[in-house]
Structures are given as C-alpha cells and as structure tokens.
Amino acid sequence: MSATILSWSLLIAQILLGVAMAIASFRMIRGPRAQDRILALDALYVNAMLLLLVFGIRTGSTLYFEAALVISLLGFIATLALAKFVMRGEIIE
Amino acid sequence: MTQAADLPVWAALLTSFLVLLGAGFTVVGAIGLLRLKTFYERMHAPTLGATWGTAGILLGSIVFFSVLQSRPVLHEVLIAVFVTVTTPVTLMLLARAALYRDRSEGSTEVPPPVGTDGAAKPGGQV
Amino acid sequence: MTRLLPYPLLTASLLAMWLLLNGLSLGHVLLGSAIAIAASNVTAALAPAKPRIKRWYLLPKLVAIVVADIWRSNIAVAWLIVRPSHSRRVSGFVVVPLELRHPTGLAILACIVTSTPGTAWVEYDSASNRLLLHVLDLVDEAHWIDLIKNRYERLLLEILA
C-alpha cells in the first residue's frame, strides 16, 4: 500500500521537476539577455538538486543527498561567478 | 522501492504530500520564469522553488528517512540552511548586475541610483 | 576563552554541520570540535564584524514571522503566475528609506526581503541609507514601505540594538 502511494507520487514529482528543468533550459536558450540566462541556469541547478533528493527518496539511499549538496554548492559558485562576470565585462567594454 | 513497503501508510502519505507540494511550487516557479515579461519580474519566480519548493521536498525526505530508519535523520537541514543563505545572495548580485547593465545602456525602464537626489521621489514604475 | 574561541557561534555551527554530515559519535565530536576551532581561528584573520545581539528572545519571533510571510507570499506569487490574465498587475521599483545601519542587520534584512517571493532587494546606498526594492505586485507603494519598516526593520533594530 505505502509502496504504491510513494512510487506514484514520486513519479509525479519527478515528472513535475523534469518539466521545470525543461522550462528553465528553454529560458536559458531563449534569453533574451545574459542575466535571463544566468537566472535560468540558477533555477536549473536548484531543480536538479531537488530531482536528486527525490531520487534519494525513491531508492531509499542517502547517497544522493551528498550529490545534491555538492550540486547546490556548485550552482551557487557558478551563478555568483557568472553574475560577477556580466557586471565586470561591461566595465571593460 | 524495496524498503518503502515497510513504511507505515501515514508516513507514505505525508512524504507524498510534502514532495508533491514542493515539486508543485517549483514547477509554478519555472512557469513564472517562462510567462513573466521583464527580467525584474522573472527574478521573483525562482524564489518559489528555492523557498517552499526546497522546503517541501526536504521535509518529505526528513520524514521518509526518519521513519524508515526509526531515528531522526536531519542532515537535510544543511541543504535548507545553505539554500536559504545562498539564493538571496545570487539573486541580489544578479539584480545589481542587470541594473548596472540597463543603466549603462541608458534604459528608461530602471530608476536612477538611489543615492542621488534625482531619486528622492519614489521610484518610477515599469 | 576568547583567544581559543573568537567566534563561538561560528564554531558551534561548524561542529553542528560536521555532526550532521558524519553522524553522532564520540570520535566525530572530538574531530569536529578540533576542526571547528581551527577553522574559526583561521576566520579570525579575516576579522569579520562581530554582531552584537542584544535580545536573543526576539529571534524566534523574527523567524516565525519570516516563515509565515514566505508561505503566504509563495501562495500569492504562485496565484499571480498561474492566473490566466496578468494584464492588470503592475510591478515596479520602490525606494525605502531605512533607519537600520548595522551591517549584519542589513544582511539579514536583505536575505529576508529577497527570499520572500514577490519582493527583491535591488540596490542599497549607504550614504543616504536608502534601499531600492523591486515588487512584483505593486498595488500600493506605502503598503510595501510600511511592511519593510514596521514588520522587519523595527524587530531587527530591537534585536541588534
């Protein structure tokens, strides 16, 4: 009983998060400006982290938690560096 | 899904509810990223996924593993603290970068710097 | 005491993080304490400003208010996004004059404002102590200025006094 409930709800959650990632990728490709792309990349990172956590619940393994932590760290640093670059690139121009 | 069969039904229902709530908020945030018109409006959309989207899924994960292992599993709190601290920082930096770019291009859609006297009147609307 | 533990709060949170990642055992308490004390002493070289927290008992109140507000504005913003026509909605910038000057207080205020969906901290000028805010659903400017000043800033001023 509980296995059925969980497997269905986790499947739905995974599909929803997949849709969210697809939309973020679309916004990243579409732009129109650099800051939109960076914002979409940040959202993509957060969604990927959440998807990993849902995978963790599905498999019952805490291993995915560490991957999620690393992804959220990397996403933060990447977004920060890109935002800084967007600002400084204009100064040099 | 082998271990999940040992889970009591109330825990399965609670986990499902929290995870679906989180995923729902996240997907609404993503739709906002698609539908809202200007960059400054879109900036608000990912906070949905970063606040209750993340909170829902993390709480679901805490409930699931705590009940499954019959002890409090709280390491998800780390991600919660981390996301709470980092998301505002990235969004603020991105907003300032966007504002800087728009101003240097002479866009009329953004207000002048708040430090100057020209901004003594409340900011212009977009 | 102060030489070994220049930032007790930082040391405690580093130890807590170590134990959450590795599990609670005597060995990890010892190892984690050693690492936390060493790391906080390294941070002392950077000399970050020490926040002086006067009224500890008000912190849970602030956290409760912020969690409730984030929940409410999540629902409000989700509704703004999914409702079919958003032609009537106006978004815009608001200038908020602040009284708070404490760097830690401003950092906390910035985190609160930005993590609440619907409001975003865009720019702050320390000379005039004014804040530029972007609001997604700008019906009444005075309402947002009042929200920032009376709901968050006053409490932060009391806590950090």
CSV table of C-alpha atoms in Angstrom, one decimal:
chain,number,residue,atom,x,y,z
A,1,MET,CA,0.0,0.0,0.0
A,2,SER,CA,2.5,2.6,1.1
A,3,ALA,CA,4.9,1.4,-1.7
A,4,THR,CA,2.2,2.1,-4.3
A,5,ILE,CA,1.4,5.6,-2.9
A,6,LEU,CA,5.0,6.5,-2.7
A,7,SER,CA,6.0,5.2,-6.2
A,8,TRP,CA,3.1,7.1,-7.9
A,9,SER,CA,3.6,10.4,-6.0
A,10,LEU,CA,7.4,10.3,-6.5
A,11,LEU,CA,6.9,9.6,-10.2
A,12,ILE,CA,4.6,12.6,-10.5
A,13,ALA,CA,7.1,14.8,-8.6
A,14,GLN,CA,9.9,13.6,-10.9
A,15,ILE,CA,7.8,14.5,-13.9
A,16,LEU,CA,7.0,17.9,-12.5
A,17,LEU,CA,10.6,18.6,-11.7
A,18,GLY,CA,11.6,17.4,-15.2
A,19,VAL,CA,9.1,19.8,-16.7
A,20,ALA,CA,10.5,22.6,-14.5
A,21,MET,CA,14.0,21.8,-15.7
A,22,ALA,CA,12.9,21.8,-19.3
A,23,ILE,CA,11.3,25.2,-18.9
A,24,ALA,CA,14.4,26.6,-17.3
A,25,SER,CA,16.5,25.2,-20.1
A,26,PHE,CA,14.2,26.8,-22.6
A,27,ARG,CA,14.5,30.2,-20.9
A,28,MET,CA,18.3,29.7,-20.8
A,29,ILE,CA,18.5,29.1,-24.6
A,30,ARG,CA,15.9,31.8,-25.4
A,31,GLY,CA,17.5,34.5,-23.3
A,32,PRO,CA,17.0,37.3,-24.4
A,33,ARG,CA,19.8,38.8,-22.3
A,34,ALA,CA,22.7,37.4,-20.4
A,35,GLN,CA,21.1,38.0,-17.0
A,36,ASP,CA,18.0,35.9,-18.0
A,37,ARG,CA,20.2,33.0,-19.0
A,38,ILE,CA,22.1,33.1,-15.7
A,39,LEU,CA,18.8,33.3,-13.7
A,40,ALA,CA,17.6,30.3,-15.7
A,41,LEU,CA,20.8,28.4,-15.0
A,42,ASP,CA,20.4,29.1,-11.3
A,43,ALA,CA,16.9,27.7,-11.4
A,44,LEU,CA,18.1,24.7,-13.3
A,45,TYR,CA,20.7,24.0,-10.6
A,46,VAL,CA,18.1,24.2,-7.8
A,47,ASN,CA,15.7,21.9,-9.8
A,48,ALA,CA,18.5,19.4,-10.4
A,49,MET,CA,19.2,19.3,-6.7
A,50,LEU,CA,15.6,18.7,-5.9
A,51,LEU,CA,15.4,16.0,-8.5
A,52,LEU,CA,18.3,14.3,-6.9
A,53,LEU,CA,16.7,14.4,-3.5
A,54,VAL,CA,13.5,12.8,-4.9
A,55,PHE,CA,15.7,10.1,-6.5
A,56,GLY,CA,17.2,9.6,-3.0
A,57,ILE,CA,13.7,9.1,-1.5
A,58,ARG,CA,12.8,6.7,-4.4
A,59,THR,CA,15.9,4.5,-3.9
A,60,GLY,CA,15.9,4.8,-0.1
A,61,SER,CA,19.6,5.7,-0.3
A,62,THR,CA,21.2,8.7,1.5
A,63,LEU,CA,24.0,8.7,-1.1
A,64,TYR,CA,22.0,11.1,-3.4
A,65,PHE,CA,21.9,13.6,-0.5
A,66,GLU,CA,25.7,14.3,-0.8
A,67,ALA,CA,25.4,14.7,-4.6
A,68,ALA,CA,22.6,17.2,-4.0
A,69,LEU,CA,24.7,19.2,-1.5
A,70,VAL,CA,27.6,19.3,-4.0
A,71,ILE,CA,25.3,20.4,-6.8
A,72,SER,CA,23.8,23.2,-4.7
A,73,LEU,CA,27.3,24.4,-3.8
A,74,LEU,CA,28.5,24.3,-7.4
A,75,GLY,CA,25.3,26.1,-8.6
A,76,PHE,CA,25.9,28.9,-6.1
A,77,ILE,CA,29.5,29.4,-7.0
A,78,ALA,CA,28.8,29.2,-10.8
A,79,THR,CA,25.9,31.7,-10.6
A,80,LEU,CA,28.0,34.1,-8.5
A,81,ALA,CA,30.9,34.0,-10.9
A,82,LEU,CA,28.7,34.5,-13.9
A,83,ALA,CA,26.8,37.4,-12.4
A,84,LYS,CA,30.2,39.0,-11.4
A,85,PHE,CA,31.4,38.4,-15.0
A,86,VAL,CA,28.3,40.0,-16.5
A,87,MET,CA,29.0,43.1,-14.4
A,88,ARG,CA,32.7,43.4,-15.0
A,89,GLY,CA,32.5,42.5,-18.7
A,90,GLU,CA,30.6,45.8,-19.2
A,91,ILE,CA,33.2,47.8,-17.2
A,92,ILE,CA,35.9,46.6,-19.5
A,93,GLU,CA,33.9,47.4,-22.6
B,1,MET,CA,11.3,0.9,-3.8
B,2,THR,CA,12.1,-2.2,-1.7
B,3,GLN,CA,12.3,-0.6,1.7
B,4,ALA,CA,9.2,1.6,1.1
B,5,ALA,CA,6.9,-1.3,1.8
B,6,ASP,CA,8.0,-1.2,5.5
B,7,LEU,CA,6.8,2.3,5.8
B,8,PRO,CA,3.5,3.0,7.6
B,9,VAL,CA,0.8,4.4,5.4
B,10,TRP,CA,0.6,7.8,7.3
B,11,ALA,CA,4.3,8.4,6.7
B,12,ALA,CA,4.0,7.5,3.0
B,13,LEU,CA,1.0,9.9,2.7
B,14,LEU,CA,2.8,12.7,4.5
B,15,THR,CA,6.0,12.2,2.4
B,16,SER,CA,4.0,12.2,-0.8
B,17,PHE,CA,2.1,15.3,0.2
B,18,LEU,CA,5.2,17.2,1.1
B,19,VAL,CA,7.2,16.1,-2.0
B,20,LEU,CA,4.3,16.9,-4.4
B,21,LEU,CA,3.8,20.3,-2.7
B,22,GLY,CA,7.5,21.1,-3.2
B,23,ALA,CA,7.5,19.9,-6.8
B,24,GLY,CA,4.3,21.8,-7.5
B,25,PHE,CA,5.8,25.1,-6.2
B,26,THR,CA,8.9,24.5,-8.1
B,27,VAL,CA,7.1,23.9,-11.4
B,28,VAL,CA,4.9,27.0,-10.8
B,29,GLY,CA,8.2,29.0,-10.3
B,30,ALA,CA,9.5,27.6,-13.6
B,31,ILE,CA,6.3,28.6,-15.4
B,32,GLY,CA,6.8,32.1,-14.0
B,33,LEU,CA,10.3,32.1,-15.5
B,34,LEU,CA,8.6,31.5,-18.8
B,35,ARG,CA,5.5,33.7,-18.5
B,36,LEU,CA,6.6,36.9,-16.8
B,37,LYS,CA,7.6,39.7,-19.2
B,38,THR,CA,10.6,41.6,-17.9
B,39,PHE,CA,13.8,40.4,-16.2
B,40,TYR,CA,13.0,42.1,-12.9
B,41,GLU,CA,9.6,40.3,-12.8
B,42,ARG,CA,11.2,37.0,-13.7
B,43,MET,CA,13.7,37.4,-10.9
B,44,HIS,CA,10.9,36.7,-8.4
B,45,ALA,CA,9.9,33.3,-10.0
B,46,PRO,CA,12.8,31.1,-8.9
B,47,THR,CA,12.4,32.1,-5.3
B,48,LEU,CA,9.3,29.9,-5.2
B,49,GLY,CA,11.4,26.8,-6.0
B,50,ALA,CA,14.1,27.9,-3.6
B,51,THR,CA,11.9,28.5,-0.6
B,52,TRP,CA,8.8,26.2,-0.3
B,53,GLY,CA,9.8,24.1,-3.3
B,54,THR,CA,13.0,23.1,-1.5
B,55,ALA,CA,11.4,23.1,1.9
B,56,GLY,CA,8.6,20.7,0.9
B,57,ILE,CA,11.0,18.1,-0.7
B,58,LEU,CA,13.5,18.4,2.2
B,59,LEU,CA,10.7,17.9,4.8
B,60,GLY,CA,9.4,14.9,2.8
B,61,SER,CA,12.9,13.5,2.7
B,62,ILE,CA,13.3,14.0,6.5
B,63,VAL,CA,10.0,12.3,7.3
B,64,PHE,CA,10.8,9.4,4.9
B,65,PHE,CA,14.3,8.6,6.2
B,66,SER,CA,13.5,9.3,9.9
B,67,VAL,CA,10.5,6.9,9.9
B,68,LEU,CA,12.4,4.3,7.7
B,69,GLN,CA,15.5,4.3,10.0
B,70,SER,CA,13.5,4.9,13.2
B,71,ARG,CA,15.8,7.7,14.2
B,72,PRO,CA,15.9,11.4,13.4
B,73,VAL,CA,17.7,12.0,10.1
B,74,LEU,CA,18.3,15.7,9.9
B,75,HIS,CA,21.2,16.2,7.5
B,76,GLU,CA,18.7,17.7,5.0
B,77,VAL,CA,18.7,20.7,7.3
B,78,LEU,CA,22.2,21.5,5.9
B,79,ILE,CA,20.8,21.9,2.4
B,80,ALA,CA,17.9,24.1,3.8
B,81,VAL,CA,20.3,26.4,5.6
B,82,PHE,CA,22.6,26.5,2.6
B,83,VAL,CA,19.9,27.3,0.1
B,84,THR,CA,18.3,29.9,2.4
B,85,VAL,CA,21.7,31.7,2.7
B,86,THR,CA,22.8,31.4,-0.9
B,87,THR,CA,19.7,32.1,-3.0
B,88,PRO,CA,19.3,35.7,-1.8
B,89,VAL,CA,23.0,36.4,-2.4
B,90,THR,CA,22.9,35.2,-6.0
B,91,LEU,CA,19.6,37.0,-6.8
B,92,MET,CA,20.9,40.2,-5.3
B,93,LEU,CA,24.1,40.1,-7.3
B,94,LEU,CA,22.3,39.2,-10.5
B,95,ALA,CA,19.8,42.1,-9.9
B,96,ARG,CA,22.6,44.5,-9.4
B,97,ALA,CA,24.4,43.3,-12.5
B,98,ALA,CA,21.2,43.7,-14.5
B,99,LEU,CA,20.6,47.1,-13.1
B,100,TYR,CA,24.1,48.2,-13.9
B,101,ARG,CA,23.8,46.9,-17.5
B,102,ASP,CA,20.5,48.6,-18.0
B,103,ARG,CA,21.7,51.9,-16.6
B,104,SER,CA,24.9,51.9,-18.7
B,105,GLU,CA,22.7,51.4,-21.8
B,106,GLY,CA,20.6,54.3,-20.8
B,107,SER,CA,17.4,52.3,-20.4
B,108,THR,CA,14.4,54.3,-19.2
B,109,GLU,CA,12.8,51.4,-17.5
B,110,VAL,CA,15.1,51.4,-14.5
B,111,PRO,CA,15.2,54.2,-11.8
B,112,PRO,CA,18.3,56.3,-11.3
B,113,PRO,CA,20.7,55.4,-8.5
B,114,VAL,CA,19.1,55.8,-5.1
B,115,GLY,CA,22.0,57.7,-3.7
B,116,THR,CA,21.5,60.7,-6.0
B,117,ASP,CA,18.9,63.5,-5.3
B,118,GLY,CA,17.1,62.6,-8.5
B,119,ALA,CA,15.7,59.5,-6.8
B,120,ALA,CA,14.2,61.5,-3.9
B,121,LYS,CA,10.8,60.9,-5.5
B,122,PRO,CA,9.6,57.3,-5.1
B,123,GLY,CA,10.8,55.0,-7.9
B,124,GLY,CA,9.3,55.0,-11.3
B,125,GLN,CA,7.0,52.2,-12.3
B,126,VAL,CA,7.8,49.7,-15.1
C,1,MET,CA,38.3,31.5,26.2
C,2,THR,CA,38.2,34.4,23.8
C,3,ARG,CA,41.6,33.5,22.3
C,4,LEU,CA,40.6,29.9,21.6
C,5,LEU,CA,37.1,30.7,20.6
C,6,PRO,CA,37.0,34.1,18.8
C,7,TYR,CA,33.6,33.3,17.3
C,8,PRO,CA,31.7,30.8,19.5
C,9,LEU,CA,28.6,30.9,17.3
C,10,LEU,CA,30.6,30.0,14.2
C,11,THR,CA,32.5,27.3,16.0
C,12,ALA,CA,29.2,25.8,17.2
C,13,SER,CA,27.6,25.8,13.8
C,14,LEU,CA,30.7,24.3,12.2
C,15,LEU,CA,30.6,21.5,14.7
C,16,ALA,CA,26.8,21.0,14.2
C,17,MET,CA,27.4,20.8,10.4
C,18,TRP,CA,30.2,18.2,10.9
C,19,LEU,CA,28.0,16.1,13.2
C,20,LEU,CA,25.0,16.3,10.8
C,21,LEU,CA,27.2,15.1,7.9
C,22,ASN,CA,29.1,12.3,9.7
C,23,GLY,CA,26.7,11.1,12.4
C,24,LEU,CA,26.9,11.5,16.1
C,25,SER,CA,29.7,9.6,17.9
C,26,LEU,CA,32.4,10.5,20.4
C,27,GLY,CA,35.2,10.4,17.7
C,28,HIS,CA,33.3,12.7,15.5
C,29,VAL,CA,32.6,15.1,18.3
C,30,LEU,CA,36.3,15.4,19.1
C,31,LEU,CA,37.4,15.6,15.4
C,32,GLY,CA,34.6,18.0,14.6
C,33,SER,CA,35.5,20.3,17.6
C,34,ALA,CA,39.1,20.4,16.6
C,35,ILE,CA,38.3,21.3,13.0
C,36,ALA,CA,35.6,23.8,14.1
C,37,ILE,CA,38.0,25.6,16.5
C,38,ALA,CA,40.8,25.6,13.9
C,39,ALA,CA,38.5,26.9,11.2
C,40,SER,CA,37.1,29.7,13.3
C,41,ASN,CA,40.6,30.8,14.3
C,42,VAL,CA,41.5,31.0,10.6
C,43,THR,CA,38.4,33.1,10.0
C,44,ALA,CA,39.6,35.4,12.8
C,45,ALA,CA,42.4,36.5,10.5
C,46,LEU,CA,39.7,38.0,8.2
C,47,ALA,CA,38.3,39.9,11.2
C,48,PRO,CA,34.6,39.9,10.2
C,49,ALA,CA,32.4,42.4,12.2
C,50,LYS,CA,31.1,40.8,15.3
C,51,PRO,CA,27.3,41.1,15.5
C,52,ARG,CA,26.1,42.3,19.0
C,53,ILE,CA,22.8,40.6,19.6
C,54,LYS,CA,21.0,42.2,22.5
C,55,ARG,CA,17.7,40.5,22.6
C,56,TRP,CA,18.0,36.8,21.9
C,57,TYR,CA,14.4,36.0,22.8
C,58,LEU,CA,13.1,38.0,19.8
C,59,LEU,CA,15.0,35.9,17.3
C,60,PRO,CA,12.4,33.0,17.2
C,61,LYS,CA,9.7,35.7,16.8
C,62,LEU,CA,11.5,37.0,13.7
C,63,VAL,CA,12.0,33.5,12.3
C,64,ALA,CA,8.3,32.7,12.8
C,65,ILE,CA,7.2,35.9,11.1
C,66,VAL,CA,9.5,35.3,8.2
C,67,VAL,CA,8.4,31.7,7.7
C,68,ALA,CA,4.8,32.7,7.8
C,69,ASP,CA,5.4,35.6,5.3
C,70,ILE,CA,7.3,33.4,2.9
C,71,TRP,CA,4.5,30.8,3.0
C,72,ARG,CA,1.9,33.5,2.3
C,73,SER,CA,3.8,35.2,-0.4
C,74,ASN,CA,4.6,31.8,-2.1
C,75,ILE,CA,0.8,31.3,-2.5
C,76,ALA,CA,0.3,34.9,-3.6
C,77,VAL,CA,3.0,34.7,-6.2
C,78,ALA,CA,2.0,31.2,-7.4
C,79,TRP,CA,-1.5,32.6,-7.9
C,80,LEU,CA,-0.1,35.6,-9.8
C,81,ILE,CA,1.8,33.3,-12.1
C,82,VAL,CA,-0.9,30.8,-12.9
C,83,ARG,CA,-3.9,33.1,-13.2
C,84,PRO,CA,-4.9,33.5,-16.9
C,85,SER,CA,-4.6,37.2,-17.4
C,86,HIS,CA,-1.8,39.2,-15.8
C,87,SER,CA,-2.5,42.4,-17.7
C,88,ARG,CA,-3.9,44.3,-14.7
C,89,ARG,CA,-0.9,43.6,-12.5
C,90,VAL,CA,1.8,46.4,-12.2
C,91,SER,CA,5.3,45.7,-11.0
C,92,GLY,CA,7.8,48.3,-10.2
C,93,PHE,CA,10.5,49.8,-8.0
C,94,VAL,CA,10.0,51.2,-4.6
C,95,VAL,CA,12.5,53.4,-2.7
C,96,VAL,CA,12.5,52.6,1.1
C,97,PRO,CA,14.3,54.9,3.5
C,98,LEU,CA,15.9,52.8,6.2
C,99,GLU,CA,17.0,53.5,9.8
C,100,LEU,CA,19.0,50.3,10.2
C,101,ARG,CA,22.7,50.8,9.6
C,102,HIS,CA,24.2,47.8,11.2
C,103,PRO,CA,25.9,45.6,8.5
C,104,THR,CA,24.7,42.3,10.0
C,105,GLY,CA,21.2,43.7,10.3
C,106,LEU,CA,21.2,44.9,6.7
C,107,ALA,CA,22.5,41.5,5.6
C,108,ILE,CA,19.6,39.7,7.4
C,109,LEU,CA,17.1,42.2,6.0
C,110,ALA,CA,18.4,41.6,2.5
C,111,CYS,CA,18.1,37.8,2.9
C,112,ILE,CA,14.6,38.1,4.3
C,113,VAL,CA,13.4,40.5,1.5
C,114,THR,CA,15.0,38.6,-1.3
C,115,SER,CA,13.9,35.1,-0.2
C,116,THR,CA,10.3,36.3,0.1
C,117,PRO,CA,8.8,35.8,-3.3
C,118,GLY,CA,7.3,39.0,-4.7
C,119,THR,CA,9.9,41.3,-3.3
C,120,ALA,CA,13.6,41.6,-4.3
C,121,TRP,CA,16.4,43.8,-2.9
C,122,VAL,CA,17.9,45.5,-5.9
C,123,GLU,CA,20.2,48.3,-4.6
C,124,TYR,CA,21.3,49.9,-1.4
C,125,ASP,CA,23.0,53.2,-0.9
C,126,SER,CA,24.9,53.5,2.4
C,127,ALA,CA,25.3,57.3,2.2
C,128,SER,CA,21.6,58.1,2.0
C,129,ASN,CA,20.6,54.8,3.7
C,130,ARG,CA,18.0,54.2,1.1
C,131,LEU,CA,17.0,50.8,-0.4
C,132,LEU,CA,15.7,50.1,-3.9
C,133,LEU,CA,13.2,47.3,-3.9
C,134,HIS,CA,11.5,45.6,-6.8
C,135,VAL,CA,8.0,44.5,-6.1
C,136,LEU,CA,6.1,42.0,-8.3
C,137,ASP,CA,2.6,43.1,-7.4
C,138,LEU,CA,2.8,46.9,-6.7
C,139,VAL,CA,-0.7,47.9,-5.7
C,140,ASP,CA,0.2,50.5,-3.1
C,141,GLU,CA,3.8,51.7,-2.5
C,142,ALA,CA,3.1,52.8,1.1
C,143,HIS,CA,2.0,49.3,2.0
C,144,TRP,CA,5.3,47.8,1.0
C,145,ILE,CA,7.4,50.6,2.7
C,146,ASP,CA,5.3,50.0,5.8
C,147,LEU,CA,5.8,46.2,5.6
C,148,ILE,CA,9.6,46.5,5.4
C,149,LYS,CA,9.8,49.2,8.1
C,150,ASN,CA,7.3,48.0,10.7
C,151,ARG,CA,7.4,44.3,10.2
C,152,TYR,CA,11.1,43.5,9.7
C,153,GLU,CA,13.2,46.6,10.4
C,154,ARG,CA,11.8,47.5,13.8
C,155,LEU,CA,12.3,44.0,15.0
C,156,LEU,CA,15.9,43.9,13.7
C,157,LEU,CA,16.6,47.2,15.3
C,158,GLU,CA,15.4,45.8,18.6
C,159,ILE,CA,17.4,42.6,18.3
C,160,LEU,CA,20.7,44.2,17.3
C,161,ALA,CA,20.2,47.4,19.4
